[in-house]
Short mmCIF file of C-alpha atoms and ligand atoms in Angstrom, two decimals:
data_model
loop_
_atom_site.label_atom_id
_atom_site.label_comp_id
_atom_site.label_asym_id
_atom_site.label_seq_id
_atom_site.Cartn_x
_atom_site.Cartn_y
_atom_site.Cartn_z
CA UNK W 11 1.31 -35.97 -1.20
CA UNK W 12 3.93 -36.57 1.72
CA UNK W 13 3.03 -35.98 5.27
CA UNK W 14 5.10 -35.23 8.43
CA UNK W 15 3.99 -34.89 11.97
CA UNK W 16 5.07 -31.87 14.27
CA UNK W 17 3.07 -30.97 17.74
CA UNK W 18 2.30 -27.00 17.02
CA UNK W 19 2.06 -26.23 12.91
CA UNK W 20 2.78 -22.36 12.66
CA UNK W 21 1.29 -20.77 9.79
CA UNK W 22 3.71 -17.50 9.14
CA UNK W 23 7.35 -16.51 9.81
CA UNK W 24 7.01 -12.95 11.06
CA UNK W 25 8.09 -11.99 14.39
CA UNK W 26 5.49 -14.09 15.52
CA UNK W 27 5.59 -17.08 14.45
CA UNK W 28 9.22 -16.93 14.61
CA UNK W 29 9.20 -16.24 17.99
CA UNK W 30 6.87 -18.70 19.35
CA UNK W 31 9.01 -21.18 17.32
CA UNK W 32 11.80 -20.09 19.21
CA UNK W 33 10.18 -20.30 22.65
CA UNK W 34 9.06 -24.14 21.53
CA UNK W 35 11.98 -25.21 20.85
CA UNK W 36 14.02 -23.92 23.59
CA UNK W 37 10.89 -25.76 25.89
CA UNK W 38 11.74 -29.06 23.37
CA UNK W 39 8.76 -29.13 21.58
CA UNK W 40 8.26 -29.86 18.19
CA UNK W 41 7.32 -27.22 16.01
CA UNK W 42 7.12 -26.48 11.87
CA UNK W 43 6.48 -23.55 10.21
CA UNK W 44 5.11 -22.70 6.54
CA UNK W 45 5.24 -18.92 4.72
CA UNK W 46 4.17 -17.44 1.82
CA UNK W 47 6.73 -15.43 1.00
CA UNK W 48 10.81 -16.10 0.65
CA UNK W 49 13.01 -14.84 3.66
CA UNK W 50 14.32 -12.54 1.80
CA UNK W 51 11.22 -11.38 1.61
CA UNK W 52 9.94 -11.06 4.97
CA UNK W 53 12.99 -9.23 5.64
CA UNK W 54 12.45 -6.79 3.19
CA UNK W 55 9.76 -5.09 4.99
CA UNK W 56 10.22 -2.17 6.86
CA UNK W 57 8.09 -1.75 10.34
CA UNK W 58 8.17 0.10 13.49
CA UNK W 59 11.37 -0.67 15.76
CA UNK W 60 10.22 0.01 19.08
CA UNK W 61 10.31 -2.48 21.88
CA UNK W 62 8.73 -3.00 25.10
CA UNK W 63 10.68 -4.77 28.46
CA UNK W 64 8.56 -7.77 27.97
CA UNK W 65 9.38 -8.20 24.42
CA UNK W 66 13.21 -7.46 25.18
CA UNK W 67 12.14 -9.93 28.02
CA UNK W 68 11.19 -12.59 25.54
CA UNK W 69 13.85 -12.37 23.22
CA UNK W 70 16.03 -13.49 25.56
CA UNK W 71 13.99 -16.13 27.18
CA UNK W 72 14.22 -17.59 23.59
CA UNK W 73 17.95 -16.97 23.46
CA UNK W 74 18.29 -14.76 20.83
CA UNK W 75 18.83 -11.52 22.67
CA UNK W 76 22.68 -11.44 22.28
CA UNK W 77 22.92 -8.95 19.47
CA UNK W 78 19.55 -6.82 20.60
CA UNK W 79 21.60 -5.57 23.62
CA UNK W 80 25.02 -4.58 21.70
CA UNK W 81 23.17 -2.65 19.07
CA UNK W 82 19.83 -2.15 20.43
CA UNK W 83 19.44 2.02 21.78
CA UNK W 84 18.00 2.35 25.28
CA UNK W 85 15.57 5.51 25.63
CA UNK W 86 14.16 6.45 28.56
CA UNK W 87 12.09 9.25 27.52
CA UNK W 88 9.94 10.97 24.21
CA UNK W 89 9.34 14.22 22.63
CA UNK W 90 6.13 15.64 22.25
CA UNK W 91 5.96 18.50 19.69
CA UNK W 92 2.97 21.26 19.03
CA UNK W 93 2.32 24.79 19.18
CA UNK W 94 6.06 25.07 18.10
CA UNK W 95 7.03 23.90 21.23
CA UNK W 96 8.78 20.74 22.49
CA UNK W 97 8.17 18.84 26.39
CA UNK W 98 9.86 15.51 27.35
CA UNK W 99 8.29 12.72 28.60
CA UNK W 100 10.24 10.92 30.98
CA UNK W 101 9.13 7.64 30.34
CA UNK W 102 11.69 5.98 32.88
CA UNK W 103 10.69 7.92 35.89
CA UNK W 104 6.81 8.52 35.43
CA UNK W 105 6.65 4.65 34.70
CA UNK W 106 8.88 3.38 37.59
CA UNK W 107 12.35 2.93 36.28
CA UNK W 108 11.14 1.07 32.71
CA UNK W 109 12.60 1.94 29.49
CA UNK W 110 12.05 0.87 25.65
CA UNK W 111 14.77 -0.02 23.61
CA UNK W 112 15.09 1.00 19.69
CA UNK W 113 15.23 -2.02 17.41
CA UNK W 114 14.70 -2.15 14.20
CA UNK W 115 11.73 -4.86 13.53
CA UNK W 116 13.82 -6.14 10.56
CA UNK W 117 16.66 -6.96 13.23
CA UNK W 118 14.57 -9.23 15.68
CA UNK W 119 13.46 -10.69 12.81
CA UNK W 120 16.66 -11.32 11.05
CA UNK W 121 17.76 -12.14 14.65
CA UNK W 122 15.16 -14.81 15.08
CA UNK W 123 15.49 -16.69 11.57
CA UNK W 124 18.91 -16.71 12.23
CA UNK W 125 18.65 -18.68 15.54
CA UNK W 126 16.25 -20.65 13.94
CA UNK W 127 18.70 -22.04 10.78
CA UNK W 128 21.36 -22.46 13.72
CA UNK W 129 19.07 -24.99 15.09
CA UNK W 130 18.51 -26.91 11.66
CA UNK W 131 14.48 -26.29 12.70
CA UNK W 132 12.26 -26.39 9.50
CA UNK W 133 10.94 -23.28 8.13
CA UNK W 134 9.11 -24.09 4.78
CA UNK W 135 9.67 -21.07 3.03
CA UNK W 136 7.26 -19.95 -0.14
CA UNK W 137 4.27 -22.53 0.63
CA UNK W 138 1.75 -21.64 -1.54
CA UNK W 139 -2.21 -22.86 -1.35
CA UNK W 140 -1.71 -22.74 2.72
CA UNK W 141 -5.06 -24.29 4.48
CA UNK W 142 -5.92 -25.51 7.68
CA UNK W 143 -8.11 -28.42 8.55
CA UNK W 144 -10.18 -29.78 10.88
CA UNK W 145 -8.94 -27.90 13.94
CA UNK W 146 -12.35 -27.91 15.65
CA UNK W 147 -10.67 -31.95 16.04
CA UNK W 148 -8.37 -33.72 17.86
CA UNK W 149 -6.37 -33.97 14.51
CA UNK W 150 -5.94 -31.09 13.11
CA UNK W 151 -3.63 -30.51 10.36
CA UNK W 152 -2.46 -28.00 7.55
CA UNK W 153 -2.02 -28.46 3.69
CA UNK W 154 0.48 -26.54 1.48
CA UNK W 155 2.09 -26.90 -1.96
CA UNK W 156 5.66 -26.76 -3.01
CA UNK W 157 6.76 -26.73 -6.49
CA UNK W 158 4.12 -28.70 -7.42
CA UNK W 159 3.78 -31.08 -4.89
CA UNK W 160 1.42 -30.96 -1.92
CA UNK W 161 2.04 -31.15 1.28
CA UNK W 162 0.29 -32.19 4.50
CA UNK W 163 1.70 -32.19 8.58
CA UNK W 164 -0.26 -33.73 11.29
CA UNK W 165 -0.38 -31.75 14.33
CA UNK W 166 -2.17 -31.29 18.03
CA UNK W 167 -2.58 -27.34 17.54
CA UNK W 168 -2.21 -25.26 14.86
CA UNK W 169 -1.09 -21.52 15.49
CA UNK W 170 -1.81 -18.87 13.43
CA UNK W 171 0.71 -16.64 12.88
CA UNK W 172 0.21 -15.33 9.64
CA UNK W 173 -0.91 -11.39 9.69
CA UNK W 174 -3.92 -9.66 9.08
CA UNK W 175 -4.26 -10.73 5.23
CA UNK W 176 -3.40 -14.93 6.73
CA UNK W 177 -5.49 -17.86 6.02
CA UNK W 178 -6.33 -18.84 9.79
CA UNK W 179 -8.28 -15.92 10.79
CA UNK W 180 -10.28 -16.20 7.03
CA UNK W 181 -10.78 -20.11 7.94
CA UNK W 182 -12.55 -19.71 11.41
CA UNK W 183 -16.49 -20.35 11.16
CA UNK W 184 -17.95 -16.73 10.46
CA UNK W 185 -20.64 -17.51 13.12
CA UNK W 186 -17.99 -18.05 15.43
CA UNK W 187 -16.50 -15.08 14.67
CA UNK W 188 -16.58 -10.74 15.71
CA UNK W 189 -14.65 -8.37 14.09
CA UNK W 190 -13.92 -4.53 15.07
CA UNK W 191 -12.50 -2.67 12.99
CA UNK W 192 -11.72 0.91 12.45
CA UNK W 193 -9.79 2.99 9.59
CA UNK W 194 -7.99 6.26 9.74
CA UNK W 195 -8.93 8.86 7.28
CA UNK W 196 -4.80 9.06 6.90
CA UNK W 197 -1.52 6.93 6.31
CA UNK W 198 1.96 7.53 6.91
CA UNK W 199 4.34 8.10 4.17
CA UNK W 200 7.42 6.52 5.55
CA UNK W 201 11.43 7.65 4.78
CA UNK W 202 14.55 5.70 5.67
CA UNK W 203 17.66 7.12 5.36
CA UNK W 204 21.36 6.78 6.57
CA UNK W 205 21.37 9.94 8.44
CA UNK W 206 21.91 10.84 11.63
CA UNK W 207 18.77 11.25 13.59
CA UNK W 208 17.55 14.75 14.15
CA UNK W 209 17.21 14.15 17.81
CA UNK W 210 17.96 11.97 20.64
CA UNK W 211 14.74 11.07 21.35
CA UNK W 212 11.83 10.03 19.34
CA UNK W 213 9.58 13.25 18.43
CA UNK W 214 6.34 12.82 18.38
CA UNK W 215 4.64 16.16 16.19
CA UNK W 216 1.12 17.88 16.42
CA UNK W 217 1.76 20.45 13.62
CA UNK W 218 -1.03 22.17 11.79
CA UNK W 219 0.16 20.50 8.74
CA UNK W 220 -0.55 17.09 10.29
CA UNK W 221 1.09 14.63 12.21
CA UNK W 222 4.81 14.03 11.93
CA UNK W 223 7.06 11.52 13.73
CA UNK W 224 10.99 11.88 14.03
CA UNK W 225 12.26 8.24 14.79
CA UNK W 226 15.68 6.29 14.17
CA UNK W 227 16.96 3.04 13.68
CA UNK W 228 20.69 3.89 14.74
CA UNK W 229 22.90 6.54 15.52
CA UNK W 230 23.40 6.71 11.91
CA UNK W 231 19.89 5.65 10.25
CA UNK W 232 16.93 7.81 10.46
CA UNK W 233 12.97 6.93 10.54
CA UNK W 234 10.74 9.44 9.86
CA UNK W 235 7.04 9.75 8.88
CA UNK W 236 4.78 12.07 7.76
CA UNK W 237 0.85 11.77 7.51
CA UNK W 238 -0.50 11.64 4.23
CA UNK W 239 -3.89 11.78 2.38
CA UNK W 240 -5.44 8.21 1.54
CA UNK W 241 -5.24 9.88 -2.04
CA UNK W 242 -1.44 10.37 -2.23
CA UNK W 243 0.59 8.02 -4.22
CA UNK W 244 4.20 6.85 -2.93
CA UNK W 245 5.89 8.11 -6.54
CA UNK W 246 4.48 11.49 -6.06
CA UNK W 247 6.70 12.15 -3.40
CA UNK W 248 10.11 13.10 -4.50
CA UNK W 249 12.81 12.79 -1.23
CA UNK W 250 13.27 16.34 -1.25
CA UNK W 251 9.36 16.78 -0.81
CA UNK W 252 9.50 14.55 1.82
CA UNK W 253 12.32 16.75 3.22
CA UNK W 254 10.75 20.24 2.98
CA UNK W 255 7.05 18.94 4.03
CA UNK W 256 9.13 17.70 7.60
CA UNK W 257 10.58 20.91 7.98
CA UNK W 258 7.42 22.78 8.36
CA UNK W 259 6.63 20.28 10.56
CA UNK W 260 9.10 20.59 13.09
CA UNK W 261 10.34 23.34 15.41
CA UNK W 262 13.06 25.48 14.92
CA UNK W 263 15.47 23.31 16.49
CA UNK W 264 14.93 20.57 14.99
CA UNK W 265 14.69 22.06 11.53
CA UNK W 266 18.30 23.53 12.00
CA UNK W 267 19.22 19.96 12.92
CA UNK W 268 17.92 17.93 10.55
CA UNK W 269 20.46 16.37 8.36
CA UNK W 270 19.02 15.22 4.87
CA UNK W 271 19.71 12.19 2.36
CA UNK W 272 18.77 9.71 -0.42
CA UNK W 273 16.06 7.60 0.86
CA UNK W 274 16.07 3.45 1.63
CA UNK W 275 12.87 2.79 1.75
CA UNK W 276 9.68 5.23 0.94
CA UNK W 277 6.54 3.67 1.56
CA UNK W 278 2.65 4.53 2.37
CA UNK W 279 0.62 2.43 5.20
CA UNK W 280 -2.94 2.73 6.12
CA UNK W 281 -3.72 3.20 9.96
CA UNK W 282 -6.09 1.01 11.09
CA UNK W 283 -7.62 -0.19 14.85
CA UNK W 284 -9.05 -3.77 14.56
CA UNK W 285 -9.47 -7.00 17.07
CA UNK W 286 -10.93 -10.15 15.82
CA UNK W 287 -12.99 -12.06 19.32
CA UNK W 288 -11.98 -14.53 20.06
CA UNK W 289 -8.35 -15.50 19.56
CA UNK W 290 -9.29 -19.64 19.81
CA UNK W 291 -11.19 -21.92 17.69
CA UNK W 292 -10.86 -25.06 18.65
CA UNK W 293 -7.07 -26.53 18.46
CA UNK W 294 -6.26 -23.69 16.39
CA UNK W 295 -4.85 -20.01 17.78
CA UNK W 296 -4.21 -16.68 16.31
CA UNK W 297 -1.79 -14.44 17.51
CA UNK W 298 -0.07 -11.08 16.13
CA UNK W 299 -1.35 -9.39 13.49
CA UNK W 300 -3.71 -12.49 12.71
CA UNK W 301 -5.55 -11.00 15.31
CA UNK W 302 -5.61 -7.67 15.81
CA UNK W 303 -3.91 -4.34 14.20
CA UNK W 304 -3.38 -0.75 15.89
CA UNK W 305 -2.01 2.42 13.97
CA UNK W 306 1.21 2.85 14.50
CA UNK W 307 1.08 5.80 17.17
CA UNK W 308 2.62 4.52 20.08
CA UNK W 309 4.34 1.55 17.91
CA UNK W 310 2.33 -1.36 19.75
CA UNK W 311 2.20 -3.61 16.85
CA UNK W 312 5.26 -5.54 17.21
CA UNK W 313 4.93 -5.93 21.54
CA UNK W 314 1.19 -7.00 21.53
CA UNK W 315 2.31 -9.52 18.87
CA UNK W 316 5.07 -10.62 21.47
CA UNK W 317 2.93 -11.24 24.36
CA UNK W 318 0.17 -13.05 22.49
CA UNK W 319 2.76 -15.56 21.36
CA UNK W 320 3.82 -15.45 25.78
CA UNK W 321 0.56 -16.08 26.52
CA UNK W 322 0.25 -18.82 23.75
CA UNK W 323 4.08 -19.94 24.23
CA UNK W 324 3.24 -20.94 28.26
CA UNK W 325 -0.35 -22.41 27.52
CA UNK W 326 1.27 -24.50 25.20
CA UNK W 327 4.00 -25.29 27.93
CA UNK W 328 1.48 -26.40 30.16
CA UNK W 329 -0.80 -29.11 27.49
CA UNK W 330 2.89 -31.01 27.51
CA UNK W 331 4.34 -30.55 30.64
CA UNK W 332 1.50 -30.45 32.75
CA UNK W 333 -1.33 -31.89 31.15
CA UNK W 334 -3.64 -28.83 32.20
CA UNK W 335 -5.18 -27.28 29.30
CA UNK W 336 -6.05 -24.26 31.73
CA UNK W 337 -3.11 -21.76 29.78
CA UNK W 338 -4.37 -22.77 26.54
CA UNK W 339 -8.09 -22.54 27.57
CA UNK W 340 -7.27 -18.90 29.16
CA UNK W 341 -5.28 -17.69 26.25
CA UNK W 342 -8.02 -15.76 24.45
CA UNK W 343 -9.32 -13.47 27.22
CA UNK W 344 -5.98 -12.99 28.46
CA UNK W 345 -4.67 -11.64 25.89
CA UNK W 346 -7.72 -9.60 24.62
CA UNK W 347 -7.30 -7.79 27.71
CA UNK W 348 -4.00 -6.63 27.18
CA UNK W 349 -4.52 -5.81 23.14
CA UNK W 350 -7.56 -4.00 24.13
CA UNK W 351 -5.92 -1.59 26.44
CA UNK W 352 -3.00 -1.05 23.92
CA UNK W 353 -5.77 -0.21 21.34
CA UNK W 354 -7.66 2.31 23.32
CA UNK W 355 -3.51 3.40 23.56
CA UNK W 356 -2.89 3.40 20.20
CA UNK W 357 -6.30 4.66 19.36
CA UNK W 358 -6.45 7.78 21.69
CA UNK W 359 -2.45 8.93 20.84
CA UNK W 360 -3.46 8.73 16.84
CA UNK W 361 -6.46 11.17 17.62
CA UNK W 362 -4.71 13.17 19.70
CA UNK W 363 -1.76 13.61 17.56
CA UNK W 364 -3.25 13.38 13.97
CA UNK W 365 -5.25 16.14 11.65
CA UNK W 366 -8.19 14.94 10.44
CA UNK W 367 -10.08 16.01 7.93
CA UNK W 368 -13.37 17.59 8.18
CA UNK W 369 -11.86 18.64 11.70
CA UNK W 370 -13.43 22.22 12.77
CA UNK W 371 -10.96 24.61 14.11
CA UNK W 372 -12.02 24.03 17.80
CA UNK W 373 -10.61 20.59 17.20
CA UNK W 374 -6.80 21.55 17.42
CA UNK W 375 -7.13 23.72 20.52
CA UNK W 376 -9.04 20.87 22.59
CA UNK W 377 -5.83 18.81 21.53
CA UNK W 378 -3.27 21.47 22.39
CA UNK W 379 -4.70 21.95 25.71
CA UNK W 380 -5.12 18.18 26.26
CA UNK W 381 -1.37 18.13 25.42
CA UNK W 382 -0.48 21.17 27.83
CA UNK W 383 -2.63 19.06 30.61
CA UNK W 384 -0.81 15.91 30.34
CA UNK W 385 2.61 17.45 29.92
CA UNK W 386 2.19 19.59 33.06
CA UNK W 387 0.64 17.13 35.02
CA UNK W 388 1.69 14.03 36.88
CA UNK W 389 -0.96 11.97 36.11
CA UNK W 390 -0.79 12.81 32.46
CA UNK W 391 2.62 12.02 32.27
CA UNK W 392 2.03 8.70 34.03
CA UNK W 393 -0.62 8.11 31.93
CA UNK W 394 1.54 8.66 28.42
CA UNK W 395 4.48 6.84 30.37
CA UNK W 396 2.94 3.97 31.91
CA UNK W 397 0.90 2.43 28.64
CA UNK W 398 4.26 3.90 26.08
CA UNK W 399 6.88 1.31 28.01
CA UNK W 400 4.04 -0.89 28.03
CA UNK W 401 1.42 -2.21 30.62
CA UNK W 402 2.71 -5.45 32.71
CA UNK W 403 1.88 -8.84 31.44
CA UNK W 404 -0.40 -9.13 34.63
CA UNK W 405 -2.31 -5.80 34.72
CA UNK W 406 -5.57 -6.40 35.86
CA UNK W 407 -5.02 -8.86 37.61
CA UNK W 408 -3.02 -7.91 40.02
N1 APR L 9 0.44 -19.03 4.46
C1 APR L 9 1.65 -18.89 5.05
N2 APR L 9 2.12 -17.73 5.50
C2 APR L 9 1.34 -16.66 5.38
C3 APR L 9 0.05 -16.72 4.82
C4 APR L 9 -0.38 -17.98 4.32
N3 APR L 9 -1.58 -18.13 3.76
N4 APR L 9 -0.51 -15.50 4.84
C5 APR L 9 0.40 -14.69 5.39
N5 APR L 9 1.51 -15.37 5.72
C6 APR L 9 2.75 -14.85 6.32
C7 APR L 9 3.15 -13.50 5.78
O1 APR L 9 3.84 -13.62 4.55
C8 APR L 9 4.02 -12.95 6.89
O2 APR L 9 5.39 -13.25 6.70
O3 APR L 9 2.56 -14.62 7.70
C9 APR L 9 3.52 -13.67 8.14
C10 APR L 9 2.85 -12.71 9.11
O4 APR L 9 3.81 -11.80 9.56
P1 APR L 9 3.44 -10.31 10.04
O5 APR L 9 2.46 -9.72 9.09
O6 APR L 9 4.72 -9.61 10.26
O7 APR L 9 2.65 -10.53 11.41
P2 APR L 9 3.20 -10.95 12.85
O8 APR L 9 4.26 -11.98 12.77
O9 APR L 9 2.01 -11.18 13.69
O10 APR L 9 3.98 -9.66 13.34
C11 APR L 9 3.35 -8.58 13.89
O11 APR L 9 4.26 -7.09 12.31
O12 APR L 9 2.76 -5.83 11.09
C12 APR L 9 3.67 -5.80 12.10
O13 APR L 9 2.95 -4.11 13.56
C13 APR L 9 3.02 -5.47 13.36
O14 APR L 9 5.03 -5.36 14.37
C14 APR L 9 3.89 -6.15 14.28
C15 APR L 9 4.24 -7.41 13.65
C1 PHB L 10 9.44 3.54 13.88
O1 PHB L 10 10.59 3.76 14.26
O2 PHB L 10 9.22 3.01 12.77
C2 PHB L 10 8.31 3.91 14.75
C3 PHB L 10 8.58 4.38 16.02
C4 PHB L 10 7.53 4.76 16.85
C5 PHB L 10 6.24 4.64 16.40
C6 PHB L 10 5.97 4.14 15.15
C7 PHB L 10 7.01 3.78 14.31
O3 PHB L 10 5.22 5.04 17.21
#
């Protein structure tokens, strides 16, 4: 067995853990992370690629921002599509001048591991057996093996970065522990393809045939979704299914528009609300996907996991710099507030925008005409605007 010492251990290279290694180091702390998987790998997976201010915020507080703003599209508003007809939100002026930016996931990522070998920092890549010990201690530390040989690093916190199937979350006491936890009747059968996108904007669809979602990665590379059955299989659906099921989603328009092509990437994912309480055990702290999931609706995923690892990233700040634990010891409640109001976010815009099954027919007007109020009034349109570009880091306490 060899063993190293870092200050924070970070269990899991996704954005998160990526990103709070970023933030450390640029602060000059000390920092290690272990994954599962290979790079190649992590990259490999295909997620939303929508980003709030405060994550565009954070990338380039960490430094790695350069490329985000040459390729990265600004949008300043959405579509919203039922009843065959199409309404704009204008996100930048019913939210006070704030955009999002389109980026793919897969790019912040790549962005991030790239900054990361730049810097010679250690990523241990395909750790297997990853545990975590004695983190309700002053020493905490966490074990993995590599070809063959185990491995063990000494450190003051331990963060756990490592998604919804990680080991931190599964190591926490169980008394100490509350889960919530929700599942969609529904996934979303994913297409990428190099083709322009059908629109501008991002259309969000409320068709009788279920939800659809017309997104983009580029001016050139499309994202669309369509929800699914839990019963369908990826295989059984040929592109050109894909293709034709879309159409009858969409309006006129956009049908006329839409410009087909081989598919990338095809893939099914669940939808599913969940928060694990609290986000702190001890010297050891989740963040991301560790601790909480929302469906995709509203594409929160990838921002909550940002501002978790802000939260985390200046608590952390403090323990060294100012010897005040008070970040660190504020961390989970702060940031449950904010992923609770982006799951209630996430949470409402699936049910409002998804079929679901047993639904009676009553079910689709109440939506419609929830649609037609919040499209024709100002306070809907705030409403959709103000929570879609993302709350501020200190709502609710202000
Ligand atoms: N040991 C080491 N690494 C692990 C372990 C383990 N036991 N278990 C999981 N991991 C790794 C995974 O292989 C993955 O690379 O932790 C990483 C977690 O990354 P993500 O699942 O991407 O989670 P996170 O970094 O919090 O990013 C959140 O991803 O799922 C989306 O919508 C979500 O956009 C959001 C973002
Ligand atoms: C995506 O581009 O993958 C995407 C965009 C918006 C969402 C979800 C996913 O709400």
């Amino acid at each position: 067995m060899t063993t190293t010492r870092t200050q924070v251990a970070i269990v899991g290279a996704g954005p998160s853990g990526l990103l709070l290694g970023q933030l450390l180091h640029k602060a000059g702390i000390d920092a290690v992370i272990v994954e599962r998987v290979s790079g190649d790998y992590v990259l490999g997976r295909i997620r939303a690629g929508i980003l709030e201010q405060v994550c565009i915020d954070l990338m380039d507080e960490a430094g790695v921002g350069a490329r985000m703003h040459r390729e990265g599209l600004v949008h300043g508003g959405i579509e919203m599509l039922w009843d065959g007809r199409r309404h704009r939100v204008d996100l930048n002026r019913y939210s006070g001048g704030k955009n999002v930016m389109v980026y793919g996931q897969t790019e912040l990522t790549r962005d991030l591991m790239d900054a990361r070998a730049a810097a010679g920092l250690t990523t241990v890549y395909e750790a297997h057996h990853t545990a975590v010990h004695d983190f309700d201690t002053a020493r905490p530390y966490v074990t993995y093996v590599k070809n063959g040989v185990t491995h063990r690093i000494d450190c003051d916190f331990i963060a756990g970065c490592d998604g919804f199937h990680g080991v931190c979350r599964a190591s926490a006491p169980r008394s100490a522990i509350r889960e919530y936890e929700k599942v969609y009747p529904f996934g979303w059968l994913g297409l990428l393809s190099d083709t322009p996108p059908v629109c501008d904007e991002l259309i969000y669809v409320n068709s009788e045939r279920g939800f659809a979602l017309c997104s983009q990665r580029s001016k050139t590379r499309s994202r669309y979704y369509l929800q699914v059955p839990l019963t369908h299989h990826v295989e059984d659906w040929s592109d050109d299914a894909f293709w034709q099921e879309l159409r009858l989603r969409l309006d006129d328009e956009a049908r006329e528009r839409l410009v087909t092509g081989p598919s990338l990437e095809k893939s099914i994912a669940p939808l599913r609300s969940f928060v694990t309480e609290p986000l702190r055990f001890g010297r050891m702290f989740l963040a991301g996907d560790a601790g909480h999931i929302v469906p995709p609706t509203g594409a929160k995923g990838l921002n909550l996991a940002a501002t978790d690892v802000k939260y985390l990233f200046d608590g952390l700040v403090q323990h060294y710099r100012e010897r005040s634990d008070a970040g660190l010891d504020a961390y989970s409640a702060k940031a449950l507030a904010r992923i609770w109001r982006a799951e209630r976010f996430s949470w409402w815009f699936t049910q409002l925008m998804h079929r679901f099954p047993h639904d009676e027919q009553i079910t689709a007007k109440f939506q419609h005409a929830e649609l037609d109020y919040l499209m024709h009034s100002e306070a809907g349109l705030r409403t959709i605007a103000e929570n879609y570009v993302g709350l501020p880091l200190d709502f609710g306490q202000r």
